[in-house]
PDB file of C-alpha atoms in Angstrom:
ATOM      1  CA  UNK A   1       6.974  61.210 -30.542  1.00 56.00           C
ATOM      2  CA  UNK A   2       3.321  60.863 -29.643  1.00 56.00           C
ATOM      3  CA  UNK A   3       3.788  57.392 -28.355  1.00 57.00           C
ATOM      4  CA  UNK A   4       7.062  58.496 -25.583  1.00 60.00           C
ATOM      5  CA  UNK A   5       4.708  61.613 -24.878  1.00 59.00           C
ATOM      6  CA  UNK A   6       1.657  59.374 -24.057  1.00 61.00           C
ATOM      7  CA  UNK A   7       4.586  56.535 -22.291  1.00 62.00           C
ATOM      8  CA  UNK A   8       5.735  59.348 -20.421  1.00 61.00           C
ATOM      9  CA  UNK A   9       2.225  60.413 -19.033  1.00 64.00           C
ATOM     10  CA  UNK A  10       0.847  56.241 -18.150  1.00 60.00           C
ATOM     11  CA  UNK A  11       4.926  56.818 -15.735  1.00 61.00           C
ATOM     12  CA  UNK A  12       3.784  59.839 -14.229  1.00 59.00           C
ATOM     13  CA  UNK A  13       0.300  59.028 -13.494  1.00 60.00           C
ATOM     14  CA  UNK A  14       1.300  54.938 -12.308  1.00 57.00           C
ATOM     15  CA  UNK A  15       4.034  56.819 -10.178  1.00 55.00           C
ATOM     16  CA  UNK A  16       1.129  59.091  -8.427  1.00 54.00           C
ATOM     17  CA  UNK A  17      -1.325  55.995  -8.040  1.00 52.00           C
ATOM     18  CA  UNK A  18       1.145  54.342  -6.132  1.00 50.00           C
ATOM     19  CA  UNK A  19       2.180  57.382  -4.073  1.00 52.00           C
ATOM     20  CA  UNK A  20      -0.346  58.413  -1.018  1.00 53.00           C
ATOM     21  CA  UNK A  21      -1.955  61.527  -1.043  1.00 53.00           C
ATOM     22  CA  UNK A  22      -1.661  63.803   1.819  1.00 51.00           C
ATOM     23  CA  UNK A  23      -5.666  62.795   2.462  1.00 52.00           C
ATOM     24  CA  UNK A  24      -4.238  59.037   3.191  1.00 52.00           C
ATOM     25  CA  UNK A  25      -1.264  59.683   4.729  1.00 51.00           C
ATOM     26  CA  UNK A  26      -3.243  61.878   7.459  1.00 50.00           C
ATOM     27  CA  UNK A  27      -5.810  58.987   7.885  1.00 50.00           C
ATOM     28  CA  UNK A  28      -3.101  56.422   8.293  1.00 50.00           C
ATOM     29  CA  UNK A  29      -1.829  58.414  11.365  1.00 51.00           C
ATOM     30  CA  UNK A  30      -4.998  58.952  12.587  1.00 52.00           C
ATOM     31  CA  UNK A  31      -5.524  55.443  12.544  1.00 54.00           C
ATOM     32  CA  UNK A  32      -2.579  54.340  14.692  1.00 53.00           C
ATOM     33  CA  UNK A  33      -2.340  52.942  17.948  1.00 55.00           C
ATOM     34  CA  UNK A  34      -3.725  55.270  20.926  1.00 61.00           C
ATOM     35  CA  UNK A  35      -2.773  53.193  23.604  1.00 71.00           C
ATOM     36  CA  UNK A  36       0.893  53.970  23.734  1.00 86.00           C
ATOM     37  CA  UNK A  37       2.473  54.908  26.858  1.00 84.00           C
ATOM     38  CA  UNK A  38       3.932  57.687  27.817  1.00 89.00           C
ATOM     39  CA  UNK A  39       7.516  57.678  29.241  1.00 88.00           C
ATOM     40  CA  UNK A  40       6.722  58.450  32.261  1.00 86.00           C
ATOM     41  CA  UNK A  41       4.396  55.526  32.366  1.00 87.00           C
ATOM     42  CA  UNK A  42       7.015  53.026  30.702  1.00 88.00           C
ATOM     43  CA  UNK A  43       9.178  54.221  33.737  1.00 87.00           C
ATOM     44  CA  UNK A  44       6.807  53.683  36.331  1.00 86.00           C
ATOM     45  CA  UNK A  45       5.729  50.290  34.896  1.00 89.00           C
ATOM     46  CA  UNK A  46       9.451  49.363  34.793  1.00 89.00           C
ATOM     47  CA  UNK A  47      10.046  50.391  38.543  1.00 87.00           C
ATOM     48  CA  UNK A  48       7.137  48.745  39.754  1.00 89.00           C
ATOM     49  CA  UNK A  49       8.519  45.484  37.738  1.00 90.00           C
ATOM     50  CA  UNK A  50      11.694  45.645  39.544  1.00 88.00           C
ATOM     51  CA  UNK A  51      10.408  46.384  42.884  1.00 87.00           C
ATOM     52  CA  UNK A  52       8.558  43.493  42.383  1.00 90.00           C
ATOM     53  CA  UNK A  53      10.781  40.868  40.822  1.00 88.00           C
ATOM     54  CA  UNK A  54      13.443  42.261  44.228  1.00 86.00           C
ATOM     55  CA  UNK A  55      10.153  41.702  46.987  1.00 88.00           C
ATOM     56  CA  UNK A  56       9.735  38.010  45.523  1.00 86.00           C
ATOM     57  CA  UNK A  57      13.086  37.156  45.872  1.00 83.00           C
ATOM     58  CA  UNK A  58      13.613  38.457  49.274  1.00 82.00           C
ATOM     59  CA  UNK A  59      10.307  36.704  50.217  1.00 83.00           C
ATOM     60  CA  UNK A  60      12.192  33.602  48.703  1.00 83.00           C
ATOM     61  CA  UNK A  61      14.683  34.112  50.800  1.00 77.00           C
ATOM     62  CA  UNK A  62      13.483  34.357  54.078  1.00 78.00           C
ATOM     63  CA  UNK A  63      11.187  31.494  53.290  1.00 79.00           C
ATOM     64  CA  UNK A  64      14.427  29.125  52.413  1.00 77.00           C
ATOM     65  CA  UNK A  65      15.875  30.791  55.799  1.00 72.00           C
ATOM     66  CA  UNK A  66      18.455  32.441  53.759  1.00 67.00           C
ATOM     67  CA  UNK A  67      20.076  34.738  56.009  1.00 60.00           C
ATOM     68  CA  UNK A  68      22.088  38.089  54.146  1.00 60.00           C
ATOM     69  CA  UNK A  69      25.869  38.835  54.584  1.00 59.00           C
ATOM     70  CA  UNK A  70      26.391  41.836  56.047  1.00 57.00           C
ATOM     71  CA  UNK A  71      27.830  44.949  53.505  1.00 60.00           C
ATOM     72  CA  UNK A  72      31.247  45.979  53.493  1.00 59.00           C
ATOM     73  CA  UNK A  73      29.824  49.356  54.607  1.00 56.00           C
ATOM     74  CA  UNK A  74      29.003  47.762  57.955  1.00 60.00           C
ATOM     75  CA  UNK A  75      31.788  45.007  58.329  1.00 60.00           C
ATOM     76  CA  UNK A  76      34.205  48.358  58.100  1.00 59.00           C
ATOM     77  CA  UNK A  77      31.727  49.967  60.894  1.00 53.00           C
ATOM     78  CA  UNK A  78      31.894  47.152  62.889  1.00 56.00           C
ATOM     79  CA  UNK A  79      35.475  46.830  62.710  1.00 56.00           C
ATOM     80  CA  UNK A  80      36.581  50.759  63.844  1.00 56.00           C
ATOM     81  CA  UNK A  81      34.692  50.314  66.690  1.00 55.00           C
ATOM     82  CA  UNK A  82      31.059  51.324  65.765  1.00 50.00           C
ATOM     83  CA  UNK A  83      32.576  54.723  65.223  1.00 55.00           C
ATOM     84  CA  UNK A  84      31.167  56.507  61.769  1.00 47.00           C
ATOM     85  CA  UNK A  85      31.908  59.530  60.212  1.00 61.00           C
ATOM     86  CA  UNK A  86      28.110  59.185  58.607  1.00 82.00           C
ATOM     87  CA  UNK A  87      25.107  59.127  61.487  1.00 84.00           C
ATOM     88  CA  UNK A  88      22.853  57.614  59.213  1.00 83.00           C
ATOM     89  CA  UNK A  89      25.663  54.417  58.998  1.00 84.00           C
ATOM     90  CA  UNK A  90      25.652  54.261  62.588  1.00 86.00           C
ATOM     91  CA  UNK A  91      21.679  53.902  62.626  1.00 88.00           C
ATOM     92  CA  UNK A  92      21.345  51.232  60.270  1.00 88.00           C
ATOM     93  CA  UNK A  93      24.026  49.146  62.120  1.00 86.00           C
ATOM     94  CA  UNK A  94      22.404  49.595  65.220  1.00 87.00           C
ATOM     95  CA  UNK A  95      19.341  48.141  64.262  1.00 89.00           C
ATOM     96  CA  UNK A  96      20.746  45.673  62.146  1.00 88.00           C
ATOM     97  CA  UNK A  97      22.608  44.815  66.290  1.00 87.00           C
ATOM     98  CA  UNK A  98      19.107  44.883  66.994  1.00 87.00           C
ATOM     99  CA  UNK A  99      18.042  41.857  65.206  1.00 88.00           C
ATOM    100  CA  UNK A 100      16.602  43.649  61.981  1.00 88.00           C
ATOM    101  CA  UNK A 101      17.868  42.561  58.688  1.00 88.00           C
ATOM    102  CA  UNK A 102      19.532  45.521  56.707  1.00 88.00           C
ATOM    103  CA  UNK A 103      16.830  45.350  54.072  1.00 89.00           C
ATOM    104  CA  UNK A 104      14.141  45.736  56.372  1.00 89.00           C
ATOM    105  CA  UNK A 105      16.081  48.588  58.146  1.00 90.00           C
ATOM    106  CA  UNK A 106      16.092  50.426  54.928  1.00 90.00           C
ATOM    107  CA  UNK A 107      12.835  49.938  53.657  1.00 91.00           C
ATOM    108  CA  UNK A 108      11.148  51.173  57.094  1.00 91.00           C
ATOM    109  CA  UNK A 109      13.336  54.366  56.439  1.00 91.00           C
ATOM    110  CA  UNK A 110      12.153  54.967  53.214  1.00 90.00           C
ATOM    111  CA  UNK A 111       8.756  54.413  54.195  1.00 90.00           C
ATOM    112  CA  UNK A 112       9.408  56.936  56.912  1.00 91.00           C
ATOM    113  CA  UNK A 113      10.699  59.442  54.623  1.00 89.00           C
ATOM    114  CA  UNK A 114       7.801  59.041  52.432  1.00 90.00           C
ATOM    115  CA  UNK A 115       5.553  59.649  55.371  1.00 90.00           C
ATOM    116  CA  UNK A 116       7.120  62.792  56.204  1.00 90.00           C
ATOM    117  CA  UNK A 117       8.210  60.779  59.905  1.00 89.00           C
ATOM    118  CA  UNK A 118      11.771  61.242  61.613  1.00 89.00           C
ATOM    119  CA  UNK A 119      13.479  59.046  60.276  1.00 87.00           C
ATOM    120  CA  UNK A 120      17.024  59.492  61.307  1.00 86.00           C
ATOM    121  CA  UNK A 121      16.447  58.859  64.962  1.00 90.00           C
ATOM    122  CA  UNK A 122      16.811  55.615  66.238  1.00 90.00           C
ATOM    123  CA  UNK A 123      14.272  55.111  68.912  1.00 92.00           C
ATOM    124  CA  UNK A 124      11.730  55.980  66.470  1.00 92.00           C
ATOM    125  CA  UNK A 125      12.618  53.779  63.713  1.00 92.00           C
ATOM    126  CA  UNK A 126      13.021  51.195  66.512  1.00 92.00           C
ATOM    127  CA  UNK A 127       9.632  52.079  67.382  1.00 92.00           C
ATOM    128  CA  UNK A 128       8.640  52.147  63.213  1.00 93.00           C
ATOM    129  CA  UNK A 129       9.667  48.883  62.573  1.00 92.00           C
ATOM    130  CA  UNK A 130       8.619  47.390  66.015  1.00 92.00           C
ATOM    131  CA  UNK A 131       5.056  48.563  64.777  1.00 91.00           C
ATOM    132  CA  UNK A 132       5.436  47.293  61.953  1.00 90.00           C
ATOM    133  CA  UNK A 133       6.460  43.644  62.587  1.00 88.00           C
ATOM    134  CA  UNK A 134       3.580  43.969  64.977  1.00 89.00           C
ATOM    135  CA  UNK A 135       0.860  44.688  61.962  1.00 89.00           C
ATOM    136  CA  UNK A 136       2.653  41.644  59.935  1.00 86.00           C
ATOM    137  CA  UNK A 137       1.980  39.271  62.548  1.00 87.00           C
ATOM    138  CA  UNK A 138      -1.395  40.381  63.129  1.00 87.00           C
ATOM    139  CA  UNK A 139      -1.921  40.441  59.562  1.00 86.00           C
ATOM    140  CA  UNK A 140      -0.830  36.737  58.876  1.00 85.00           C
ATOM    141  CA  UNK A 141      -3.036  35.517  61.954  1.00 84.00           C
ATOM    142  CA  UNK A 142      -6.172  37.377  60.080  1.00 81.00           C
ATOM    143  CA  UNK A 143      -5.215  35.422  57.043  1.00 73.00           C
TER     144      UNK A 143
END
């Protein structure tokens, strides 16, 4: 009987040798990795990825002289007459008309809406992007 008592007590104290106190368990977390990112980070991170794996292919583009199909939203548009039931339709397809590429047209109106500018009127998009091709050019002869 002795020798299962003193079997019984080498079990119980191997068993809480190999389990972790609550001293190391707290130390192990303490010692894990503090440079984990938020979410909101990981998001961010992500978008700025994408937005940047889209801006190299467009550049891509344009350098190979690919030129864009237009969208069926604007093939319809152009077909009915230029008539839209959506203003905002009717402004990118009149720029687009006026030489712009669609992408352009839509990233000068997000800019604009960033900057808190009218964006929904055409002469002053006109005007934004006319600006703005302006500042490229003047940027690539500075470089």
């Amino acid at each position: 009987a002795d020798n299962d008592k003193s079997r019984f007590e080498t079990q119980k104290q191997m068993s809480s040798d190999a389990m972790p106190s609550s001293n190391t368990t707290a130390a192990a977390a303490s010692t894990a990795p503090t440079n984990a990112l938020s979410k909101s980070q990981k998001k961010r991170m992500k978008r700025n990825a994408s937005k940047a794996r889209k801006e190299a292919l467009e550049r891509e583009q344009r350098e190979a002289g690919f030129v864009p199909q237009p969208t069926q939203e604007m093939a319809s548009l152009e077909s009915s007459g230029g008539t839209a039931l959506n203003p905002h339709i009717k402004l990118r397809v009149d720029l687009v008309a006026e030489g712009y590429a669609i992408d352009d047209v839509e990233r000068a109106i997000d800019d604009m809406w960033n900057l808190q500018l009218p964006y929904d009127e055409f002469e002053s998009v006109l005007a934004y992007l006319e600006a703005r091709k302006v500042q490229e050019e003047v940027d690539e002869k500075a470089t």
